[in-house]
Amino acid sequence: MRQLERLKNLIGVARGLGEPDLVLKGGQVVNVFSGEILNADVALYDGMIAGIGSYDGPKTIDATGCYIAPGFIDAHMHLESTMLSPPELAKAVIKHGTTAIMADPHEIANVMGIEGMRFMMDAARRLPVDIYFLLPSCVPATNLETSGAVLDAADLQSLRRHKQVIGLAEMMNYPGVISGNDEALAKLIALRGAVCDGHAPLLSGRDLNAYIAAGIHSDHECSELEEAREKLRLGVHIMIRQGTLAKNLKSLLPLVNKDNISNFSLATDDLHPHDLLAHGHLDHLVNMAVEEGLDPVGAIRMVTCNTARYFGIRDIGAVAPGYKADLLILSSLAPLCVRSVIKGGRILFDQGTLPVKTTAVASMGKMGQMGKMGRINIRPFKPEALAVPGAGKMIRVIGLVPDQILTRQMIVAPKIEGGAVISDVGRDILKLAVFERHQRTGNIGIGFVSGFGLKGGALASSVSHDSHNIIAVGCDDGDLFAAVKAIEKMNGGMVAVRKGKVLAGLALPIAGLMANGPLAEVAESWQELRRAAHELGSVLPEPFMALSFLALPVIPELRLTDRGLVDVNLFCHVPIFADA
Amino acid sequence: MRQLERLKNLIGVARGLGEPDLVLKGGQVVNVFSGEILNADVALYDGMIAGIGSYDGPKTIDATGCYIAPGFIDAHMHLESTMLSPPELAKAVIKHGTTAIMADPHEIANVMGIEGMRFMMDAARRLPVDIYFLLPSCVPATNLETSGAVLDAADLQSLRRHKQVIGLAEMMNYPGVISGNDEALAKLIALRGAVCDGHAPLLSGRDLNAYIAAGIHSDHECSELEEAREKLRLGVHIMIRQGTLAKNLKSLLPLVNKDNISNFSLATDDLHPHDLLAHGHLDHLVNMAVEEGLDPVGAIRMVTCNTARYFGIRDIGAVAPGYKADLLILSSLAPLCVRSVIKGGRILFDQGTLPVKTTAVASMGKMGQMGKMGRINIRPFKPEALAVPGAGKMIRVIGLVPDQILTRQMIVAPKIEGGAVISDVGRDILKLAVFERHQRTGNIGIGFVSGFGLKGGALASSVSHDSHNIIAVGCDDGDLFAAVKAIEKMNGGMVAVRKGKVLAGLALPIAGLMANGPLAEVAESWQELRRAAHELGSVLPEPFMALSFLALPVIPELRLTDRGLVDVNLFCHVPIFADA
C-alpha cells in the first residue's frame, strides 16, 4: 500500500529517523497561526512539510537571514484575463510566490461550456501552481446575447463532485437571486454545502441580507469601505480586489483589524498581461497592504491561511507539518522580496542564490504549447452586411466614460452617406459591430460608439465579455470587415487594421481568449496593439480593454451584443434609431 | 420543488416582502465576524436567520437591553459521560445555551461498535441540539482487554459518508501513529480530507511534529501553557478543555490573544451529571474565560464560529443571514446569563420572560425514554470464582493517587485466609475484579487496590473505561458477587452493596452507560451512590469515578482488565503475585 508507506516515511522524517528530501535551515518562519515570526528549520519530504524545529539532511538550503512564508493563494481570479495559457500563467506567477489560485473559468465556459472547463481542468493538472476551480454560475450572463454555451443547474450538479472543483463561482446574477429567479436559485441549491462565492457591487440593506441568506459566502466587488463593513458584519468573507481595472485595496484596507482580519483575503480577479509583467501578482498586493499600514504577517495571512480556510482546504496556506511543501524564501519581508519558491517540495524558482539545482525549472520551460482550442465560427458575410440604412433623425450612441466600465447613452444626429449611417470621424462617432462567433447564426449587432477617437482603420477582438463574440470598432466598413477576417484567420485574437492591412495582432487560439506564448511575448503584443491603436488616433489608455467591455449587457447604460443594442437599465434591446 | 420555494420565501423575508416567523427586536447582537456588539433586529424564517437590521413581523420578542449571541458548540464531548440518554442530555444542555455538540461516541462504540454508533446517530436525529459525530479512532483502546467491538479502518471508511459524520475522533493512539502502526495510519488514511481530531498529552518536539504531519488537526489534551503554545505554532487547533475531571482553562487561557484566538475552541470532553447540574455547560466555560480576563466576544467566539470553522460547518456559529436560527438571548453578557434559547427558529428554552408560547418546550418533555440498548452478557459464575489461591509472598496492588487518574504499583504482603488472598480492610487493600460482559467469555480479572477505604460491602459499575466491562471493588467475595449480580439485573448501572443488599443504585440500561431518566434524577442517584459509598467507609470524593478508570490500561502505572493486571509502563499483563 503505497500511501501507507509514504505516510510512514513522512512520520519517520518528522521524528528525525528518516532523511528529509530538503531542509530549509536557519530561516525566520512566518507563523500564520500565532502571528509570530520564529526561527526554525523546515524539513520537507515527499512534497509535504514533515517538521518544523531543528532538522538536518543531506540536502539543505541556507535560509539564514531570510524569511520562510507559505506560498500565496489568489482568492479569486479569471485565468483567461491574463490571456496566458494555464502553463504560461503558472510560469509567470510562480516567481511572484503564487502557489495556488482559486479560479473561475467563467470566460472559457461562456465560449465552450463544460468542454472548455474540462480543458482548463486538464491543463491545470500538471502545473507548478495548484489551480482550484469554482463552477461558473452565470453562463450566459444574460439572455440578450448569444454565448457559446449554457451552464444550467444540472450541469453544475454534474461537475460538483469533480476533484478539482471546490464550489460555486461568483453569483453575479444578484438581481436574479434576490428576485427569486428559479434558475439562479437552482444553482445555489445544486451547490448547497459547498462554498458559494458572491459578486454584488454596492448591494446593501435588506437586499444584501436576502442575497446572503440565499447561501452566498464571499464578495470581491466592494469598492467602498462602508460597503465592505456592512458585508463583513453580515458574515461575508471579504476578498479585497486589486486587479488591473478594479483597484479596491487602498479604500478597503482601513477596515481590516486584528478582530476581523480572518474574514479577509486578497484577490486580483482580472489581471492583464502587461500589469502582471510590470507589477507582479500577490507579492505586489502584499507590499501594497504593508505600505498602507498593515503588519506583514497580517498581509501574508490574507493571501495564505485566511483564503485556504475560507475555501475549506486544510493542507495549504501555512508552514506546518502535514501541509503541502509550498514555501517561499523571502530575502526581505517589507518590502516583500521572493528569493526562491518551493512548490510541492521542488524548487521551482530561484533568483540564482541557491546551490541546489533541480530539473524543475527546466521542465517548466517545456510545458509551453497548449495548441488550439475551439474555433472561431462566424457565418460568412460581406462588408455590405455592415451597412446601416438611414431610417431616422437621431441615433443612440454608446458614450465611453473615462476610466470607467460604465457607459452612457448619447442621442445624436447621424452622419448619412448614400442612404446609410456611417462613422463620423470628425465627431468621434464610430461604427461598432458584434459578430456572433459560436453557433454560426450570422448575427451581427451594429451600433455606434463615441470615445475611441480613431481617425482611421479598425480594432477588433475575440475577447468581449461575457459571451466573447467578435467585437470591432472602425472608421469604415472595409476595415471593420478586414479586422474581423484577420481574427478569423488567427482563430481568435486582437488586431489593429488600417486600409485592410494588419498593423498589429495578438493571436488567441485558445478559445479566442488565450495565447500560446509566454508572458513577455503576450505583453509585448499587447503593447504593440496599443501603439497601433494610438497610431490610428485612439485617445484611450487601453483601447482594447475598453472595447472588450462594450458587449457586456450587465453594466449600465448602453451596450451592444450580437443581437443589437441593449439599454441595460431597461434590460432589453433598443434600436439604433432613437426616434424609430 | 419544496426546497426552491422555501429559499424563495426566505429571500422574501430578508427583503422585507414576506412575513418572518419571528423577529428578535432591539437586541445587541454579538458579531463574531467584526468583534463588535451592534444594535439590530434579527428576522427568522423556516429555522434560518433571514436578515439582520430593521425588521418587523406579527410575532416578535422584545430583546431590548439583552444580547443576542449564536448558540454554543461543544468542540469535543463524549455524550456518554453525562450518563444521560441523548434526548435527556439535549434537554439538560439547551438551557445553558448549547445548540450543537461535536460528539465522539467512543464509549458506546467500545460496547456495541457500529450498532451502538447508529443508535446514537438515530437518537440524535430529532433532538433540539444538533449532534455532529466523529468516528471513534481507537476501539478497542488496547489489545490487553476484551471490548464489545472492534472498529477497523474499513469500518470507519464505511461510515465516513454518513450525513451526520464530520471526521475522525481523537486519535488517542499517538504512540501507534508516531511509530508507524499500520492500523492507526490506515484509519488516518481512510479519513483523509476530513477533519481528524487529536489527543496527545504532553507530546512535544519531533514526535509532536510526526503526529501532526500524519494528518492530525486538533488537540484537547493540553494541560500546560507551553505545551499548548508549541502545538498552536505547529498548526494544531487548540480545544481548551474544562470538564469534570480535566480542567485546563485557567492554565491555557493566558496563551490566547487577538493574533491567535481563531485557533482556539472550548470543550468539556467528559462532563459528569452532578457537574452539569451544578455548573452548567459552555455558559460556565465562557464565564470562566471572561473572569480570567478574556473579552466576552472573544470567549463567545471560542464556543461558536471558531469551532464551526474548524470543523468546516458553514451554517452555524454566527448570527448572520443564511445561518441556522440557533440563537441565545442573554440578559447579561458578563457574567453570561441565558434568558432564552432559540434552536432552528423555535423557542426551546425561556426563563419565563417571553410572552410567546410554543409547543416546543412541552414536546421536549416527551422525548424522554430511549428504553434499553444492548445487554449485559456475563457468563454465569459462582462466588468461588473470585477466590485468589495464595501462591506467593508479595502481591501487586493498584495504589490510587489522590486527585489523579494515574495509579502507582504497590508491592505488599497479602492477607491469606483459607489458602487464598483476601481483602484486608485494616490495611485498605481490597479485592478488585473486572468481569467481561460483552462476549460471555467468562473472563474475570482479579487484583487488589488500595485507596478506596471501604470498611464493608462492595461497589460495582458497568462504566469502566474504555471497554466498559463490569468493575467491582469489595471487602468480601459475597458482596462483590452480589454487586455484579445487581448490575446484571439492572442491565447495566452502578451499585453500592452491603451484606448482599443494594444500598443505592443507578440503572444504566443503554449499553450499560446511560440512564433513561432526566438529569436531576441521574444526578440525585449519583449523589446517593456517593453517600452509600461513604457510608461503607470510602474516603474518596468520587469513588465511582475512581473505579471507572481502574480498567483503563493506557494510563500508568498498574491497571486491571478482564484479562488480569496490566503494567502500563511495560504494556503487558503481569500476575498478582509479584514474586511468582
Coordinates of N, CA and C in Angstrom, one line a residue, chain B residues 22 128 139 151 283 335 421 460 531 546 558:
Chain B
L22 N -40.5 35.0 13.2 CA -40.2 35.6 14.5 C -39.2 36.7 14.3
P128 N -33.3 18.7 20.0 CA -33.2 20.2 20.0 C -31.8 20.7 20.0
V139 N -11.0 1.8 18.9 CA -11.9 0.9 19.5 C -11.4 -0.5 19.1
L151 N -13.5 -1.5 15.8 CA -13.7 -0.7 14.7 C -12.4 -0.6 13.9
D283 N -21.9 27.7 29.0 CA -22.1 29.0 29.6 C -21.1 29.2 30.8
P335 N -21.4 38.6 33.9 CA -21.5 37.2 33.6 C -22.6 36.9 32.6
V421 N -5.8 -15.4 49.0 CA -5.6 -13.9 49.3 C -6.9 -13.3 49.4
A460 N -19.8 -1.5 42.5 CA -19.6 -2.1 41.1 C -20.2 -1.1 40.1
R531 N -23.1 8.8 48.6 CA -23.4 8.7 50.1 C -23.2 7.3 50.6
A546 N -13.4 7.1 40.4 CA -12.1 6.5 40.5 C -12.2 5.0 40.0
L558 N -0.4 0.8 37.1 CA -1.0 -0.6 37.2 C -2.5 -0.5 37.0

